[in-house]
CSV table of C-alpha atoms and ligand atoms in Angstrom, one decimal:
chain,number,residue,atom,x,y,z
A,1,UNK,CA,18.3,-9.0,18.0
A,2,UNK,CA,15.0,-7.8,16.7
A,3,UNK,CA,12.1,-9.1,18.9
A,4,UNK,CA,10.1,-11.6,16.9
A,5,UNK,CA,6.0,-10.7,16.3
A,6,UNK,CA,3.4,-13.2,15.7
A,7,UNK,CA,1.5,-10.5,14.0
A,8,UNK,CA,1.1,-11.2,10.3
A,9,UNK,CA,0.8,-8.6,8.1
A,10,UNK,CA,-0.6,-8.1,4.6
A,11,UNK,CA,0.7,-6.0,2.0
A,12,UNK,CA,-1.2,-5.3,-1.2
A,13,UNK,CA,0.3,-4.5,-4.2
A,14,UNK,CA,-2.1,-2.9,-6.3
A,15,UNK,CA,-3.0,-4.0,-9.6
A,16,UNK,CA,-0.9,-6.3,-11.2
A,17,UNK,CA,-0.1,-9.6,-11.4
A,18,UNK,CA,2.3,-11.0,-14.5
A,19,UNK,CA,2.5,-9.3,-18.0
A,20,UNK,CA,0.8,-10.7,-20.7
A,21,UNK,CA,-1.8,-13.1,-18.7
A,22,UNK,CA,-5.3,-12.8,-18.9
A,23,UNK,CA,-6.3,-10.5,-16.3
A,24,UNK,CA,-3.0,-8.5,-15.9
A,25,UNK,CA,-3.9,-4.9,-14.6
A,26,UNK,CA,-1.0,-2.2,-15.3
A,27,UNK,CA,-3.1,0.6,-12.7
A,28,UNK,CA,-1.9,3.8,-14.7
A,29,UNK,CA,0.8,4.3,-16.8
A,30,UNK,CA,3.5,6.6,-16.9
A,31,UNK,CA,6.1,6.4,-20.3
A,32,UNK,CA,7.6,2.9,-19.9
A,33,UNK,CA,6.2,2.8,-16.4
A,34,UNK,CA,3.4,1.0,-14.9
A,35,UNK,CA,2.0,1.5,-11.7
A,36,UNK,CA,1.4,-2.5,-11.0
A,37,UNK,CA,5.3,-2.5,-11.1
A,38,UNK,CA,6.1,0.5,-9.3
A,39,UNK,CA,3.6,-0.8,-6.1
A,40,UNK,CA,5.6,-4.1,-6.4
A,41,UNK,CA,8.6,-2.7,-5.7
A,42,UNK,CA,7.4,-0.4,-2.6
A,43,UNK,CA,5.8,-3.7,-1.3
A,44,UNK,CA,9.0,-5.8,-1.6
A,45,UNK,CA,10.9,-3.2,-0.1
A,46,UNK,CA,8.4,-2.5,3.1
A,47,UNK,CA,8.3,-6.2,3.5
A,48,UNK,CA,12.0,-5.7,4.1
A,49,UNK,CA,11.3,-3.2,6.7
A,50,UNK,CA,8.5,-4.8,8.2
A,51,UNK,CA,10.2,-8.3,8.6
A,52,UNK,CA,13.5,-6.3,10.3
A,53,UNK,CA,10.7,-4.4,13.1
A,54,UNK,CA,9.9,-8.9,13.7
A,55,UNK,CA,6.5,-8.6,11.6
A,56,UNK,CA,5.2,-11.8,9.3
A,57,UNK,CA,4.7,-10.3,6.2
A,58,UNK,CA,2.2,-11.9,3.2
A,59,UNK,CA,1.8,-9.9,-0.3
A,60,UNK,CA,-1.1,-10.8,-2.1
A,61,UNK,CA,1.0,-11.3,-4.9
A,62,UNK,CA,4.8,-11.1,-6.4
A,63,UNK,CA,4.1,-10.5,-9.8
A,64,UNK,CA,5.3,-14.0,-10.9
A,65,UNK,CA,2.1,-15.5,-9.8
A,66,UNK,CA,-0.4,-15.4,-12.8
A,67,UNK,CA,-3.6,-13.5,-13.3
A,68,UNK,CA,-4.5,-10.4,-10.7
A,69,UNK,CA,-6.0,-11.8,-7.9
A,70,UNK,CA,-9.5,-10.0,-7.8
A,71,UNK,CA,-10.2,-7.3,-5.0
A,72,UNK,CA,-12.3,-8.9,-2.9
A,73,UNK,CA,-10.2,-12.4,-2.8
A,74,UNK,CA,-7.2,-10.0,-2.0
A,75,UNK,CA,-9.1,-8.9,1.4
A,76,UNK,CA,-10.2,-12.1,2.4
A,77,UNK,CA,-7.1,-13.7,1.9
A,78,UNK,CA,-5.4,-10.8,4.4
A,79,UNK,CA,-9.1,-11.6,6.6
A,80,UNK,CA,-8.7,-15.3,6.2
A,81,UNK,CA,-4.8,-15.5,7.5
A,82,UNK,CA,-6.3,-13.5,11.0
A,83,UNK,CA,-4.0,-10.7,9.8
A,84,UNK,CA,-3.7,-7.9,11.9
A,85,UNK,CA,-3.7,-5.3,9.5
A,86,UNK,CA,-4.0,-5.0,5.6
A,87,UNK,CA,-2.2,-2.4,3.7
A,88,UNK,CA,-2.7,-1.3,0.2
A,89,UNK,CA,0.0,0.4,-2.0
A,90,UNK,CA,-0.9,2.3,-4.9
A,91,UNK,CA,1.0,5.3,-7.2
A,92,UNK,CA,-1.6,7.9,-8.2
A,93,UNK,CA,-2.4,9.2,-11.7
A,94,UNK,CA,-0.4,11.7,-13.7
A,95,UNK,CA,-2.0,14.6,-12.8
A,96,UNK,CA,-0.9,18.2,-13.2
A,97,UNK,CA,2.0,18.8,-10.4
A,98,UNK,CA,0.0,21.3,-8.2
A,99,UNK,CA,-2.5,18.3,-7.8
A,100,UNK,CA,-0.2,16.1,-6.6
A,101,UNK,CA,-0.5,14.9,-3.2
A,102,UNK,CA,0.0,11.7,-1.5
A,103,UNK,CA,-2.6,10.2,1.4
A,104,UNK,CA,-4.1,7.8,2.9
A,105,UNK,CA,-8.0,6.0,2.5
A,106,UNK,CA,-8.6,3.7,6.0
A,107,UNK,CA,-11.8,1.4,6.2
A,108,UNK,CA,-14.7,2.3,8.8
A,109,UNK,CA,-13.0,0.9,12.0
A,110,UNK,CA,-11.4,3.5,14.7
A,111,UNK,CA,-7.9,0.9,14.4
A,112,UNK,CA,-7.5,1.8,10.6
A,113,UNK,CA,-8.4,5.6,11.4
A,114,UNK,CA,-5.8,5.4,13.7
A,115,UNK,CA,-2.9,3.6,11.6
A,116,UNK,CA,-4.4,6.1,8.3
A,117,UNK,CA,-3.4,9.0,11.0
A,118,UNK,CA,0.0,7.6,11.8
A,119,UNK,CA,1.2,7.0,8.2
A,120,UNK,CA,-0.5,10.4,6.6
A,121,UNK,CA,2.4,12.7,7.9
A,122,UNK,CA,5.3,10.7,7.0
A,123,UNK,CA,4.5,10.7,3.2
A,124,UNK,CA,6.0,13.0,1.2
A,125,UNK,CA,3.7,16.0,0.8
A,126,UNK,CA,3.3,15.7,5.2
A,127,UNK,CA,1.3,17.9,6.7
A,128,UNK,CA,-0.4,18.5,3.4
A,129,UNK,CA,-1.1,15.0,2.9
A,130,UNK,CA,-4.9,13.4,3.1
A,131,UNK,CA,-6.4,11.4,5.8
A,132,UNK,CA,-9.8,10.1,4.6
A,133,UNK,CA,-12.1,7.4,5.2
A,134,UNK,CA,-12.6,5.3,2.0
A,135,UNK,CA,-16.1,6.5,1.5
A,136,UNK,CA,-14.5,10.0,0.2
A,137,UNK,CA,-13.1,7.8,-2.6
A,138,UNK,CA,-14.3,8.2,-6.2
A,139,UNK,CA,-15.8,4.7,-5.5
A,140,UNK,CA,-17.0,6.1,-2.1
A,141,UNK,CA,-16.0,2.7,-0.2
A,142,UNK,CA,-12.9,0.2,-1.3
A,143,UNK,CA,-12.3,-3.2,-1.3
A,144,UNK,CA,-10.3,-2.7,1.9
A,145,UNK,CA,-13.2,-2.3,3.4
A,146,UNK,CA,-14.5,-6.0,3.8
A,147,UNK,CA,-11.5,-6.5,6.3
A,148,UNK,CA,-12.7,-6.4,9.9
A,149,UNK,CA,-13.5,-3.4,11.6
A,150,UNK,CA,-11.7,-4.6,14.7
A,151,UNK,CA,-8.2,-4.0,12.6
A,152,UNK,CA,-6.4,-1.8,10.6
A,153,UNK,CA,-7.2,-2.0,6.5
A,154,UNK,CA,-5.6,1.0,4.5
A,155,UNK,CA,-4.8,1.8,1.4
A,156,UNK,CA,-1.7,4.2,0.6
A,157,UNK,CA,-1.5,6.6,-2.3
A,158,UNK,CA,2.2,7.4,-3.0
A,159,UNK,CA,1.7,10.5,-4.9
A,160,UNK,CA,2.1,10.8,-8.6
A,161,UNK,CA,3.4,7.7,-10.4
A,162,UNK,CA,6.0,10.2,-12.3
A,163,UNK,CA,7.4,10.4,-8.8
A,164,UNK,CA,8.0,7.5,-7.7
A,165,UNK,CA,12.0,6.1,-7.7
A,166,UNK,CA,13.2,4.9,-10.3
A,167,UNK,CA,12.6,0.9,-10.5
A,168,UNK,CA,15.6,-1.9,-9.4
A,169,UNK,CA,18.5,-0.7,-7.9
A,170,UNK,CA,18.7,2.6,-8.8
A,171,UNK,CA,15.6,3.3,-6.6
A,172,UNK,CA,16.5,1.3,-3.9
A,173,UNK,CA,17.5,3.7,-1.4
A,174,UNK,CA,14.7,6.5,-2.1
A,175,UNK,CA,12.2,3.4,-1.6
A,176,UNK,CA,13.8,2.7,1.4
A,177,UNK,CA,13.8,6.5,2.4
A,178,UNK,CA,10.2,7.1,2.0
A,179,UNK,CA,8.9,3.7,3.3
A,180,UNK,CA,11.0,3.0,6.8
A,181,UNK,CA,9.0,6.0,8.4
A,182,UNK,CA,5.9,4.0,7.3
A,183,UNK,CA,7.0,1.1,8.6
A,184,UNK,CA,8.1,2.9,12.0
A,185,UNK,CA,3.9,4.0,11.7
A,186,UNK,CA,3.1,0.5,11.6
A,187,UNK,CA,4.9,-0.9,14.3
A,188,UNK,CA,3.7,1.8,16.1
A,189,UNK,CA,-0.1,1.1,15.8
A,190,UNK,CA,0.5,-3.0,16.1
B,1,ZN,ZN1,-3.8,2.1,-8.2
């Protein structure tokens, strides 16, 4: 019987929410693909995993619920539930293949250093992966970054969008093959 946590955790799909409402936000693109979908799927399937290791899980949204949330609600929404961490799913842009890599951003504090550190080597690329603090971004700081330094805010890149499983069913069990050492990381660090 899996102990049960009181520890709520946030996942943030990014970009989004529903097709063809004001607001909706693909993210990048690949063929039929959009990222907004693709992130929806990893965080419906970490949920998953996160709910079997006795976590409350909260996504900032399903995709069913109207216009994107903006980025800043998304973080004090995760803040304003006293979650005890916040964790942002993205694909990355079609680049050429020798720039693919997956990694992790983490906010200022030392606790998302430390979760960033734990969930850098289990994505694909592993050792070759990034570890950075948010201000390396192209935006040099994220919206992740309004969460409290006291706990963990991060924000995963999955590598290329062209790699990422193929959507419903037919994905199901690579999703669940790259994401359960990730949530291992996270119960880990909570
Ligand atoms: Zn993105």
């Amino acid at each position: 019987m899996t102990k049960y946590r009181e520890k709520i955790i946030v996942l943030d799909p990014g970009h989004g929410s529903t097709r063809g409402v004001l607001g909706y936000d693909p993210g990048c693109v690949h063929g039929d693909r959009t990222e907004a979908d693709a992130n929806l799927e990893m965080a419906v399937t970490l949920k998953f995993l996160l709910v079997g290791r006795g976590f409350r899980v909260v996504l900032t949204h399903d995709g069913n619920d109207g216009p994107k949330p903006d980025l800043s609600w998304r973080t004090r929404m995760a803040a304003g539930l006293g979650a005890a961490a916040l964790i942002s799913l993205h694909w990355d842009m079609v680049f050429k293949p020798s720039r693919h890599r997956s990694g992790v951003y983490h906010a200022p504090g030392e606790p998302s250093r430390r979760l960033a550190q734990l969930i850098a080597p289990t994505l694909k690329q592993g050792a070759a992966s990034w570890c950075e603090p948010s201000s390396h971004s192209r935006f040099k700081g994220l919206y992740i970054d309004a969460f409290p330094d006291s706990r963990p805010a991060v924000m995963i890149e999955f590598d290329s969008l062209m790699h990422a499983p193929p959507t419903g069913t037919a994905g199901k069990a690579a999703r669940i093959a790259m994401l359960t050492p990730i949530a291992d990381a996270i119960a880990r660090a909570l």
